[in-house]
mmCIF file of N, CA and C in Angstrom:
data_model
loop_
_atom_site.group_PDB
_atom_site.id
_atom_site.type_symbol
_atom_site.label_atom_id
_atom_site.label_comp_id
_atom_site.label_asym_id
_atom_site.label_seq_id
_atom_site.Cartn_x
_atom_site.Cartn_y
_atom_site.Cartn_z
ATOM 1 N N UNK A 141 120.025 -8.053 63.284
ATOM 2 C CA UNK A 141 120.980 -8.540 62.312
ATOM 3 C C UNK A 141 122.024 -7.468 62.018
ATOM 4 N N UNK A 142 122.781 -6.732 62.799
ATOM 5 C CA UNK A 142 123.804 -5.985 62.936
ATOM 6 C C UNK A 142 124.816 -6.583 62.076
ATOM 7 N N UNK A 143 125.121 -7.480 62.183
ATOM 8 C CA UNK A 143 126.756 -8.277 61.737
ATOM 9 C C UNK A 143 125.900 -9.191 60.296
ATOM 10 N N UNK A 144 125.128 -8.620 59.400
ATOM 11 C CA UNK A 144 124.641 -9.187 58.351
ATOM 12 C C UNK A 144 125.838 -8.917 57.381
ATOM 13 N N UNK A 145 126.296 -9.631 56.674
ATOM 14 C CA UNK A 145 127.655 -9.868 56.151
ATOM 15 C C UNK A 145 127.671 -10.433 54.491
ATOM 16 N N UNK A 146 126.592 -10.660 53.946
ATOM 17 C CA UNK A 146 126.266 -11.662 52.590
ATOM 18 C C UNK A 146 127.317 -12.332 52.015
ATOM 19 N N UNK A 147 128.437 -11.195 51.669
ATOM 20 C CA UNK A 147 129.445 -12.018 50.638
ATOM 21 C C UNK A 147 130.298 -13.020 51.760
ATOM 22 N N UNK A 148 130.443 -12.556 53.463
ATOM 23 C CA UNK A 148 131.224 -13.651 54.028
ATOM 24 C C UNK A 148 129.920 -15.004 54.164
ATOM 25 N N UNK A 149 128.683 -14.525 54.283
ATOM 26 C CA UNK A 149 127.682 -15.838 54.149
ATOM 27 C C UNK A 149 127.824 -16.534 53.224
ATOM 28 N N UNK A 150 128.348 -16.257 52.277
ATOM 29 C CA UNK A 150 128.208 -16.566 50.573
ATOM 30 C C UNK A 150 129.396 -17.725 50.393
ATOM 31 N N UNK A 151 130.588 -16.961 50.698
ATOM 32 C CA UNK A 151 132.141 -17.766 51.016
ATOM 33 C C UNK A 151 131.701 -18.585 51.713
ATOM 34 N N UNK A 152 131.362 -18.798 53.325
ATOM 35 C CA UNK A 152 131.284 -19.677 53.528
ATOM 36 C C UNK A 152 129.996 -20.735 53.303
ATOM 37 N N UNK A 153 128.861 -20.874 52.581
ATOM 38 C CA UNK A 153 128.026 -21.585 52.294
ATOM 39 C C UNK A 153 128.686 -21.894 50.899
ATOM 40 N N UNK A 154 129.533 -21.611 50.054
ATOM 41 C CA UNK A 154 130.242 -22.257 49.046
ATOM 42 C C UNK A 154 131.453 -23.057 49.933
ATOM 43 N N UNK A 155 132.023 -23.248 50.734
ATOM 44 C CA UNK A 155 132.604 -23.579 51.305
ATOM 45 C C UNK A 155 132.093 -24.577 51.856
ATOM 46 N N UNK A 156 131.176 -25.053 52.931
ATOM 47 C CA UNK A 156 130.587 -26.097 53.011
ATOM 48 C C UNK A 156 130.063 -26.704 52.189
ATOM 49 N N UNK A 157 129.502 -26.507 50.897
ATOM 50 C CA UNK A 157 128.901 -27.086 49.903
ATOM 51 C C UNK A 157 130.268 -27.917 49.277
ATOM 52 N N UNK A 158 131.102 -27.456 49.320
ATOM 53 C CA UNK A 158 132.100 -27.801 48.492
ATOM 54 C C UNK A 158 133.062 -28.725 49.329
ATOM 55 N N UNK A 159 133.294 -28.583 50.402
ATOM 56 C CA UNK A 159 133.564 -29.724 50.989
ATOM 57 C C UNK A 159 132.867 -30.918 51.275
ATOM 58 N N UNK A 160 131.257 -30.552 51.510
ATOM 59 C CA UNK A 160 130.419 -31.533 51.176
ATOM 60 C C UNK A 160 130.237 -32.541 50.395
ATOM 61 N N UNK A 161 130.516 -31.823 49.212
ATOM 62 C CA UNK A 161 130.751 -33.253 47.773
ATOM 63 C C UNK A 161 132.206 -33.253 47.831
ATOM 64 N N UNK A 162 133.211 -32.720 48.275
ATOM 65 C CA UNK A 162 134.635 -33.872 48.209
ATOM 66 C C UNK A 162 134.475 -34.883 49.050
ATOM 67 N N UNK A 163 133.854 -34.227 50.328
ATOM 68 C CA UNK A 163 133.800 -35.692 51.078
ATOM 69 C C UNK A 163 132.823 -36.339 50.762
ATOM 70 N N UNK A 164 131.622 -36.398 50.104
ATOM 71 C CA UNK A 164 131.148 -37.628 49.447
ATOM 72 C C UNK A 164 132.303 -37.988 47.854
ATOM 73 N N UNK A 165 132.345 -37.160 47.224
ATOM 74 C CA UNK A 165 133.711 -38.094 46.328
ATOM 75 C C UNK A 165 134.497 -38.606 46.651
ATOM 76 N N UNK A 166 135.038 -38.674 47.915
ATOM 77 C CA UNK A 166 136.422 -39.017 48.051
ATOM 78 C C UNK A 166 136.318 -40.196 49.204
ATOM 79 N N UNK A 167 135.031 -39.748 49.552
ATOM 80 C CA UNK A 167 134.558 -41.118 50.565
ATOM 81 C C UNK A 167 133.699 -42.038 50.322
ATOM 82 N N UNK A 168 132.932 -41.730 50.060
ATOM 83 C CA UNK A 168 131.283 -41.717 49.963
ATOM 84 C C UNK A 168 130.323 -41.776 50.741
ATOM 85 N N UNK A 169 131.010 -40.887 52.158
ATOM 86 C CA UNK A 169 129.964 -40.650 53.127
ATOM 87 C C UNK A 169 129.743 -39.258 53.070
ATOM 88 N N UNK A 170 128.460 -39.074 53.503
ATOM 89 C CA UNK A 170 127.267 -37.913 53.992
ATOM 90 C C UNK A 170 128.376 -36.821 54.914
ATOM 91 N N UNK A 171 128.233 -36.026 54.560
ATOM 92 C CA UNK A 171 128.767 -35.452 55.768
ATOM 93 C C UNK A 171 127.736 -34.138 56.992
ATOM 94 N N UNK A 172 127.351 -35.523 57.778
ATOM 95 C CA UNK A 172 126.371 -35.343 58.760
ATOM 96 C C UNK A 172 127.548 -35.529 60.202
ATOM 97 N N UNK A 173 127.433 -34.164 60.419
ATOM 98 C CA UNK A 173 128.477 -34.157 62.011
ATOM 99 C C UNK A 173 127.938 -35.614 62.820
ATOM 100 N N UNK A 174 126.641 -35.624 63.219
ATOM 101 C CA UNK A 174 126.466 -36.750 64.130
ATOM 102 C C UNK A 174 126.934 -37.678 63.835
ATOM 103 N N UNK A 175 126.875 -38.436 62.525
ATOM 104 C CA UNK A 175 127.221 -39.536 62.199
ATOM 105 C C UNK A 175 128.655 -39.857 62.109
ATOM 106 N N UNK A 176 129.654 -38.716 61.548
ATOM 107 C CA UNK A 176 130.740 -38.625 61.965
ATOM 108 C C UNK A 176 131.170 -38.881 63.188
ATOM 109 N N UNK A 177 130.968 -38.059 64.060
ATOM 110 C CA UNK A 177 130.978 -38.319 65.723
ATOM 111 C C UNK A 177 131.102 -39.260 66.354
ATOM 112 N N UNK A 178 129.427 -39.979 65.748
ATOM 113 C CA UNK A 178 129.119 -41.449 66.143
ATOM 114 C C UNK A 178 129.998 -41.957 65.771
ATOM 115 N N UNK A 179 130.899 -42.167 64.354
ATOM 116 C CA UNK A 179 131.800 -43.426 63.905
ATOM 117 C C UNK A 179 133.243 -43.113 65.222
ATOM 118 N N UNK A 180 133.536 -41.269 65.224
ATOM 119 C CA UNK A 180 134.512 -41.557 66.525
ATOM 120 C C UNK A 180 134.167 -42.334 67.706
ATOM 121 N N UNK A 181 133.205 -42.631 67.909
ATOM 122 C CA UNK A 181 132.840 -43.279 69.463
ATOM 123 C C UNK A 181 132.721 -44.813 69.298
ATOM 124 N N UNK A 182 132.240 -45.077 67.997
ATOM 125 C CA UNK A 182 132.164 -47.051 67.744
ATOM 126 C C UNK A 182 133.047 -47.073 66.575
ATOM 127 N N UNK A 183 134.628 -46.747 66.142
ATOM 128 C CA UNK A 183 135.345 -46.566 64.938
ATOM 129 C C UNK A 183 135.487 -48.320 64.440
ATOM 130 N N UNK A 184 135.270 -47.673 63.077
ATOM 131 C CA UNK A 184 135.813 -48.988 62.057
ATOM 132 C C UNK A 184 137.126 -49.281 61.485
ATOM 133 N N UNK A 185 137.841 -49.975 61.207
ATOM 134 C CA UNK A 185 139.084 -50.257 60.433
ATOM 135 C C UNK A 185 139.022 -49.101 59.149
ATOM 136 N N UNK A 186 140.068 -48.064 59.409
ATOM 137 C CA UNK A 186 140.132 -47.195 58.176
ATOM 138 C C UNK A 186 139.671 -46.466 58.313
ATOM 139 N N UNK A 187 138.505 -45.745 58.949
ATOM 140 C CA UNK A 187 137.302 -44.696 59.385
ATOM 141 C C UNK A 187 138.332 -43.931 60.354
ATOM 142 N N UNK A 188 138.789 -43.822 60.912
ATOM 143 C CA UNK A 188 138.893 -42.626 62.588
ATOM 144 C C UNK A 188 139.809 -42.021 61.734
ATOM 145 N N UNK A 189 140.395 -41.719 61.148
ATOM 146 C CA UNK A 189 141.517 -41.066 60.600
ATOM 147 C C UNK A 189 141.239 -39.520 59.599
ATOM 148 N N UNK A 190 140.114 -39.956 58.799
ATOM 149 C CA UNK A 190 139.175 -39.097 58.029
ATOM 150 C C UNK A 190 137.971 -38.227 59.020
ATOM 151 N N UNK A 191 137.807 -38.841 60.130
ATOM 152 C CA UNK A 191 136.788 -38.495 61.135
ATOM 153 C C UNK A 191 137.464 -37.266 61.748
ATOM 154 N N UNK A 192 138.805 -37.798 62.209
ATOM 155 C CA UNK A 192 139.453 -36.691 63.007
ATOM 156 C C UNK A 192 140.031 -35.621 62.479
ATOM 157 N N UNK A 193 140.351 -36.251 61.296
ATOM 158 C CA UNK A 193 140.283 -34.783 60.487
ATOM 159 C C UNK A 193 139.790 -33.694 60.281
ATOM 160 N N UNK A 194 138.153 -34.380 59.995
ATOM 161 C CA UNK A 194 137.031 -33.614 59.890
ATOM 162 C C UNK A 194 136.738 -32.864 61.212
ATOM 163 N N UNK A 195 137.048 -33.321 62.353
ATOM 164 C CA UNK A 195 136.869 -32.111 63.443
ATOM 165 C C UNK A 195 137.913 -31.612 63.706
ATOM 166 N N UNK A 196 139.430 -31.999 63.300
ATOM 167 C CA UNK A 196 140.212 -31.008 63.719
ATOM 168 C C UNK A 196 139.888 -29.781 62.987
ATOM 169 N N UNK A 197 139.627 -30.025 62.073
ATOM 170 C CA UNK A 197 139.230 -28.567 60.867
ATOM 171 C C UNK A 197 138.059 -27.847 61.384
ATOM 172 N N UNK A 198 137.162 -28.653 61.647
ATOM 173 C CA UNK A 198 136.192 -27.756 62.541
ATOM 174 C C UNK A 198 136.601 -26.648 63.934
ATOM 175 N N UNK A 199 137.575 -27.203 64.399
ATOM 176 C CA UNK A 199 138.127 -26.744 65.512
ATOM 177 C C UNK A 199 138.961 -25.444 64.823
ATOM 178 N N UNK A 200 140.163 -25.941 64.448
ATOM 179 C CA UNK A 200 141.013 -25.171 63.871
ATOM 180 C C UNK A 200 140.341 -23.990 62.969
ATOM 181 N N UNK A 201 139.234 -23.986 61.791
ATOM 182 C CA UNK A 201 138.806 -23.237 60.961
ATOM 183 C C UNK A 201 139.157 -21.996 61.350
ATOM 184 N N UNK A 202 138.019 -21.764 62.760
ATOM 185 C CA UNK A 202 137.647 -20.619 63.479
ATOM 186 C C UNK A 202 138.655 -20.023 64.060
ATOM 187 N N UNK A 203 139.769 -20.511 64.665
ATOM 188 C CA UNK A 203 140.549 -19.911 65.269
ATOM 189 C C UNK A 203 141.566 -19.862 64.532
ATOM 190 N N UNK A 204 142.004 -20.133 63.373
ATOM 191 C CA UNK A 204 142.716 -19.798 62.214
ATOM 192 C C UNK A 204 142.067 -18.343 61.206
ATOM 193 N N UNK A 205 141.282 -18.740 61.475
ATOM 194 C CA UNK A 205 140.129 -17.036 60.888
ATOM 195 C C UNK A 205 140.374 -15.819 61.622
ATOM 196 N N UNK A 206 140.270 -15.976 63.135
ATOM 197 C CA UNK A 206 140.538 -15.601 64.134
ATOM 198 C C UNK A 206 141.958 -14.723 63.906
ATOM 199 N N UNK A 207 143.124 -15.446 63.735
ATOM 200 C CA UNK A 207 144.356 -15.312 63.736
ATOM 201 C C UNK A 207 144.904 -13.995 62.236
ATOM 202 N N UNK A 208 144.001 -14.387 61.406
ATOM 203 C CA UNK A 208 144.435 -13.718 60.697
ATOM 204 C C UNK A 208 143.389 -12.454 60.357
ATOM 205 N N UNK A 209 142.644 -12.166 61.484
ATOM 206 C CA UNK A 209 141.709 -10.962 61.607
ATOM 207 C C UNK A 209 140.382 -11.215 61.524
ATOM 208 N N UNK A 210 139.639 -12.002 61.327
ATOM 209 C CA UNK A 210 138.327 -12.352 60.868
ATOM 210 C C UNK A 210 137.784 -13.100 62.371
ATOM 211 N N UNK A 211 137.935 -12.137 63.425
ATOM 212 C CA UNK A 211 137.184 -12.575 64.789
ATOM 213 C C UNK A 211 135.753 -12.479 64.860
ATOM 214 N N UNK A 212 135.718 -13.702 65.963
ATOM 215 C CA UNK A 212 134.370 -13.746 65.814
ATOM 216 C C UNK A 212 133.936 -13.118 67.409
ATOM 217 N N UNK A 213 132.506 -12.999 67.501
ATOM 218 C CA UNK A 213 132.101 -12.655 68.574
ATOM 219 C C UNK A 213 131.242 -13.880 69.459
ATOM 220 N N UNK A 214 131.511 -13.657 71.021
ATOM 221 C CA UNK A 214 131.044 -15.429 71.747
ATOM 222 C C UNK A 214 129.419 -15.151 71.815
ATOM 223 N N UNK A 215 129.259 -16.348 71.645
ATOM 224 C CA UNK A 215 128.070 -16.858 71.355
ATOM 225 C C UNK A 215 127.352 -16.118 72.974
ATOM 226 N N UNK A 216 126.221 -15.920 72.602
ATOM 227 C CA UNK A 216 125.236 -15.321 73.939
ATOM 228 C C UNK A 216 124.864 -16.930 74.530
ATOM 229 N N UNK A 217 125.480 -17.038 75.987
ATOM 230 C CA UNK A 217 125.128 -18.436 76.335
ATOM 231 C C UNK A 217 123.963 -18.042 77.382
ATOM 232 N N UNK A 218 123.182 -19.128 77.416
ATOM 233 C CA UNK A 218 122.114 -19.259 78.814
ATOM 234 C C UNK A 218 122.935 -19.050 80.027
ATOM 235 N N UNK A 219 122.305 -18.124 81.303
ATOM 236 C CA UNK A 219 123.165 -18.027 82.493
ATOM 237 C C UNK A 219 122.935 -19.124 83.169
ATOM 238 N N UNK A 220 122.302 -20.034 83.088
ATOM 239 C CA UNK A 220 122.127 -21.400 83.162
ATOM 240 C C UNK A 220 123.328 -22.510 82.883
ATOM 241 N N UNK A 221 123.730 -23.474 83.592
ATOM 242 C CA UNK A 221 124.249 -24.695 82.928
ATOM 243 C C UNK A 221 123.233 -25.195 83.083
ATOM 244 N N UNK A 222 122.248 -25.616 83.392
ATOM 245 C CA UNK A 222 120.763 -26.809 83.281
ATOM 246 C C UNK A 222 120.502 -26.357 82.277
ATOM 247 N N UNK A 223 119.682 -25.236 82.350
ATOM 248 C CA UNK A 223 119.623 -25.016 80.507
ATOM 249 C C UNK A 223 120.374 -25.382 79.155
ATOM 250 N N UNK A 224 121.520 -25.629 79.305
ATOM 251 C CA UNK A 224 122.620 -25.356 78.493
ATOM 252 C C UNK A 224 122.660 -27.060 78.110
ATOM 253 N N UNK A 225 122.838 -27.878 79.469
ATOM 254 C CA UNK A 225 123.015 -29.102 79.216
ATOM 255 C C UNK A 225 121.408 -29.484 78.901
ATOM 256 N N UNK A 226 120.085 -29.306 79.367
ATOM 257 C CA UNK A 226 119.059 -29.585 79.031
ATOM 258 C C UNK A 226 119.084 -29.790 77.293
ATOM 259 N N UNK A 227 119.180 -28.391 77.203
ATOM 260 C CA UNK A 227 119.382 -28.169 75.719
ATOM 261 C C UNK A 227 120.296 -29.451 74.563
ATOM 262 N N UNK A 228 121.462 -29.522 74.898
ATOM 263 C CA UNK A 228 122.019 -30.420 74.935
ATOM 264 C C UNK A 228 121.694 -31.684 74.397
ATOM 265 N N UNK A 229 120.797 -32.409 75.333
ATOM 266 C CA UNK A 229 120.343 -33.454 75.592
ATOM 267 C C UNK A 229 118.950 -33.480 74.511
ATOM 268 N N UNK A 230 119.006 -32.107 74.268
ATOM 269 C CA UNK A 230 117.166 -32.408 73.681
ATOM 270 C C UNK A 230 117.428 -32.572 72.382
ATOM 271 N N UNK A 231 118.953 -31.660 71.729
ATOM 272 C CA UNK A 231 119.415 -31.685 70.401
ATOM 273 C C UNK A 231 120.017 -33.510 70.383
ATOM 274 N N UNK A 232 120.645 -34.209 71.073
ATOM 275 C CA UNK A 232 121.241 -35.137 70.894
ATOM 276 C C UNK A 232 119.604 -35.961 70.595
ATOM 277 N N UNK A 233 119.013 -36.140 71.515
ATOM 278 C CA UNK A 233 117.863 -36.803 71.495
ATOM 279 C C UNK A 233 116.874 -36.473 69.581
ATOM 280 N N UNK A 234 116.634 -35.169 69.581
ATOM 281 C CA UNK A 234 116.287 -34.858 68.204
ATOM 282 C C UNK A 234 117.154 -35.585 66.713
ATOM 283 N N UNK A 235 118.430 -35.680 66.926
ATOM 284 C CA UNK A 235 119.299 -36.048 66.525
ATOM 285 C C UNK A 235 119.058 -37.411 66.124
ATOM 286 N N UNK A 236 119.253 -37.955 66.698
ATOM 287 C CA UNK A 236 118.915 -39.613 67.095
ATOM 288 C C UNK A 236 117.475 -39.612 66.289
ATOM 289 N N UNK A 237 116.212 -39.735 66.995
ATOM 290 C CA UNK A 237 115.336 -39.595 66.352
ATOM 291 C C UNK A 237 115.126 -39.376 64.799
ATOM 292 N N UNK A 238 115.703 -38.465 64.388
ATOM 293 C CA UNK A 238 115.536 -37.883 62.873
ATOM 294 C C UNK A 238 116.540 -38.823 62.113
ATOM 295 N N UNK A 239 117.240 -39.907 62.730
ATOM 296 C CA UNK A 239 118.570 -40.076 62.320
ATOM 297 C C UNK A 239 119.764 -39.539 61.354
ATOM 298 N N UNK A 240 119.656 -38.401 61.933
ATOM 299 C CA UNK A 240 120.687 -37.532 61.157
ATOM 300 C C UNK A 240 120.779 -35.963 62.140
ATOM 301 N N UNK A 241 121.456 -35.333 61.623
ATOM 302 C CA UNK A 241 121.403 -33.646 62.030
ATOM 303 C C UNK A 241 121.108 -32.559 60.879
ATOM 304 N N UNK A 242 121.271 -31.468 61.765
ATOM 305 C CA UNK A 242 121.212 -30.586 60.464
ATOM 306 C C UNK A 242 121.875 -30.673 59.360
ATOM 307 N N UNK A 243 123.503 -30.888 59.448
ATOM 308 C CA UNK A 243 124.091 -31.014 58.118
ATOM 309 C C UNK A 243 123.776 -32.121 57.346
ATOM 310 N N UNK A 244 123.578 -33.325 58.011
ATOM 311 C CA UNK A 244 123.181 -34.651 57.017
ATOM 312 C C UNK A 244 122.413 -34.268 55.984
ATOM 313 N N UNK A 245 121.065 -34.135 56.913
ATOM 314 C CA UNK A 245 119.817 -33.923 56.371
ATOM 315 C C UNK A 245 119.543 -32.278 55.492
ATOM 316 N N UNK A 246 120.493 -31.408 56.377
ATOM 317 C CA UNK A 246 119.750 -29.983 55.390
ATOM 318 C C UNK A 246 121.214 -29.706 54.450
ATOM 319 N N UNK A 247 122.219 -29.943 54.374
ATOM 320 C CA UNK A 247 122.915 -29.648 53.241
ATOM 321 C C UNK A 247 123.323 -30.952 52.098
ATOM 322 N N UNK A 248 123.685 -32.101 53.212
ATOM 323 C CA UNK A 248 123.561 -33.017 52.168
ATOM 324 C C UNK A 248 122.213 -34.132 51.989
ATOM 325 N N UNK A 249 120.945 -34.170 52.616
ATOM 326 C CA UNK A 249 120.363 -34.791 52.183
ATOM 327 C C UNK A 249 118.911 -33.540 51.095
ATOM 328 N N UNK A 250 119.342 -33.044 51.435
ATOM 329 C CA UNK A 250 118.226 -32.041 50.808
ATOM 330 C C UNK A 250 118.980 -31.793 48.969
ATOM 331 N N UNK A 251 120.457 -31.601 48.971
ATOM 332 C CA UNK A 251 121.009 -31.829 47.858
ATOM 333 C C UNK A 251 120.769 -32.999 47.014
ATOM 334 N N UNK A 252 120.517 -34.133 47.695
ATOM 335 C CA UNK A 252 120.291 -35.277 46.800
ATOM 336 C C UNK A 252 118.959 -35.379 46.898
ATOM 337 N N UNK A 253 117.744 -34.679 46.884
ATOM 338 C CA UNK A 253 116.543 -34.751 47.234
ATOM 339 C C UNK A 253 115.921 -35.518 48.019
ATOM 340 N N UNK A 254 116.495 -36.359 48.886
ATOM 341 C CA UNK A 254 115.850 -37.013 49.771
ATOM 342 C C UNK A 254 114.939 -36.816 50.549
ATOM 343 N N UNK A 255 113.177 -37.246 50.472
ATOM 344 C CA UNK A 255 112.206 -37.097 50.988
ATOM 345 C C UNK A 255 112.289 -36.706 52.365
ATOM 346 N N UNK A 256 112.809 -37.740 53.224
ATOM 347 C CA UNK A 256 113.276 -37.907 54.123
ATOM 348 C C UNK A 256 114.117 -37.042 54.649
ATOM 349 N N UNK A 257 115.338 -36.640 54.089
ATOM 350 C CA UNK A 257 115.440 -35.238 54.952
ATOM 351 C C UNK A 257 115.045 -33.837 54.327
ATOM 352 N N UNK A 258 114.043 -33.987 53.590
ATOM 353 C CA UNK A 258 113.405 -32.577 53.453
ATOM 354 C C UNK A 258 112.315 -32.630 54.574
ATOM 355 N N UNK A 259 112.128 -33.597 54.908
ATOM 356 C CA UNK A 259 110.983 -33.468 56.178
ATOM 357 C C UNK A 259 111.711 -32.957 57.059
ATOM 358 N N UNK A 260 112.930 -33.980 57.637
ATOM 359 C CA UNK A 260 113.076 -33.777 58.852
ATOM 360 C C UNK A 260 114.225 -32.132 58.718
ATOM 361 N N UNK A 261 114.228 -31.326 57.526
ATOM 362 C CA UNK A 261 115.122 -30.321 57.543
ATOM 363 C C UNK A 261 113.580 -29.201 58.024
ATOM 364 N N UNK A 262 112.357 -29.700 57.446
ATOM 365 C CA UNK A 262 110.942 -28.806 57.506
ATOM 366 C C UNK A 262 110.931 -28.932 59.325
ATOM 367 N N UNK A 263 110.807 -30.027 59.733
ATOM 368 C CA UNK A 263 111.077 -29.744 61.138
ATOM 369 C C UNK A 263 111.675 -29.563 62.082
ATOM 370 N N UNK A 264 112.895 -29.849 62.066
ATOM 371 C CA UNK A 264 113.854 -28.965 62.499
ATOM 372 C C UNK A 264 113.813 -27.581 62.542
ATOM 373 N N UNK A 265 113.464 -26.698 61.435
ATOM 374 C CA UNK A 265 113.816 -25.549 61.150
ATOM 375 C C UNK A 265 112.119 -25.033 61.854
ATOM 376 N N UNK A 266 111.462 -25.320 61.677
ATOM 377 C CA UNK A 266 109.825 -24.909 62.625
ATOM 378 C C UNK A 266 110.021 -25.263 63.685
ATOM 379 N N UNK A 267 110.252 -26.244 64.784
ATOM 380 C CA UNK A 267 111.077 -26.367 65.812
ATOM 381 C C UNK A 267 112.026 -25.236 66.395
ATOM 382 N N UNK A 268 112.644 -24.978 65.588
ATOM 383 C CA UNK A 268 114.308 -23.985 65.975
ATOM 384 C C UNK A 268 113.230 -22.372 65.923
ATOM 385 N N UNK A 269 112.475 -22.223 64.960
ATOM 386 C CA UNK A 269 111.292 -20.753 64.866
ATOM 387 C C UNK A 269 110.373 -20.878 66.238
ATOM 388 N N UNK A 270 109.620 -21.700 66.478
ATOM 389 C CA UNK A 270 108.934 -21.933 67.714
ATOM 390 C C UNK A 270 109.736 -21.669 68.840
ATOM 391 N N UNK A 271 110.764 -22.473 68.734
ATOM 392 C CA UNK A 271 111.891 -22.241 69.957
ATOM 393 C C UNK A 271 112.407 -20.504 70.503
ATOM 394 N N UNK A 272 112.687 -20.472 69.196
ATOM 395 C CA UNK A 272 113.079 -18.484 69.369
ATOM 396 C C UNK A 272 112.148 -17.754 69.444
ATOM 397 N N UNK A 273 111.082 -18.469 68.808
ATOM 398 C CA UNK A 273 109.650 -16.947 69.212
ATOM 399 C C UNK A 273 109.379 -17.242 71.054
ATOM 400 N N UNK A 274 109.124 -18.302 71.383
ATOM 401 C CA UNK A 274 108.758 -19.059 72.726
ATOM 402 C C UNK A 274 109.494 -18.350 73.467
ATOM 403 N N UNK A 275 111.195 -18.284 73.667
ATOM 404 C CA UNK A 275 111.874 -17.583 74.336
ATOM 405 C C UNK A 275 112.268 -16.338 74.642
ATOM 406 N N UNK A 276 111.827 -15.903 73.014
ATOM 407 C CA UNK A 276 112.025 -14.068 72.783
ATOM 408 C C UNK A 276 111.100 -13.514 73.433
ATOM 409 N N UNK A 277 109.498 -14.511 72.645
ATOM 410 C CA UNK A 277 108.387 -12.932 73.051
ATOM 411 C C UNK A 277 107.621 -13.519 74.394
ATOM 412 N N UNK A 278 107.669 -14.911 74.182
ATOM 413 C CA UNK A 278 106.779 -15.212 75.514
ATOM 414 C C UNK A 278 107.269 -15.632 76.957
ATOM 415 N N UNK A 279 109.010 -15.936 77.039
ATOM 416 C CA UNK A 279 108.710 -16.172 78.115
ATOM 417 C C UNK A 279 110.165 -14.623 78.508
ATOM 418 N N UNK A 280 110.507 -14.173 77.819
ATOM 419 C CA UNK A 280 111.198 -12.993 77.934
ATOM 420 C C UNK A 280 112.408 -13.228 77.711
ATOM 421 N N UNK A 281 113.445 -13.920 77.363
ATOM 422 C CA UNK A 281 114.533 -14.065 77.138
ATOM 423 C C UNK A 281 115.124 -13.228 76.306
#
C-alpha cells in the first residue's frame, strides 16, 4: 500500500456517496453501473440520455484529474488476454446472478439496508479475498 492516500480516499468516497443520492433524488434510480449499462443496451423513452451521462463522467472524471495533475498509475493487467476476458465473463456472469454489482448493492443497497445486498456485498467481497490470496500466495502471481 505505497500510494495509501486517506484524505484523496475520503474526497472521493464523499463523492460517490453524494452523487449516489442525487441520482436517486433526481431520478429515482439505484445507481448500480450494471443496471445502468443494461438500460444503454435495451433503452426506454427518456432513460439513454441520463445513462450517457453517467458514463461520459465516468470516462471523462479520470482523465480530467489527469489533466490537471492528479495522474494515475495503469492498472497491473494479466499478460494474458484469456485471462483478462475469462475474468470478464465471470464478473458479468456474478453480476447477473446477484442481480446487481458492486455499486448497486455495496454503496447504494447497503445504504438503504437492504438484506439482500448486504449478502450479496458479504460475498462479493470474500470472493474478491479468496481470489487475491489464491493468486498471490498459491498459485504465484
Amino acid at each position: 500500500m505505497a500510494n495509501f492516500t486517506p484524505l484523496a480516499a475520503a474526497v472521493g468516497g464523499a463523492l460517490i456517496g453524494l452523487s449516489s443520492v442525487l441520482l436517486m433524488l433526481l431520478t429515482g434510480r439505484v445507481a448500480g453501473i450494471s443496471g445502468i449499462f443494461g438500460g444503454l443496451l435495451n433503452p426506454r423513452s427518456g432513460e439513454i440520455g441520463w445513462r450517457i451521462a453517467f458514463f461520459v463522467g465516468l470516462i471523462l472524471a479520470p482523465l480530467l484529474a489527469g489533466l490537471i495533475g492528479h495522474g494515475m498509475q495503469p492498472p497491473q493487467m494479466p499478460a494474458s488476454w484469456a485471462v483478462i476476458v475469462a475474468a470478464g465473463l465471470l464478473v458479468g456472469f456474478g453480476t447477473r446472478l446477484a442481480g446487481g454489482c458492486t455499486s448497486g448493492h455495496g454503496i447504494c443497497g447497503i445504504s438503504r439496508m437492504s438484506a439482500r445486498s448486504i449478502a450479496a456485498t458479504v460475498i462479493f467481497m470474500a470472493v474478491a479475498i479468496a481470489t487475491v490470496a489464491l493468486t498471490h500466495h498459491v498459485f504465484g502471481g
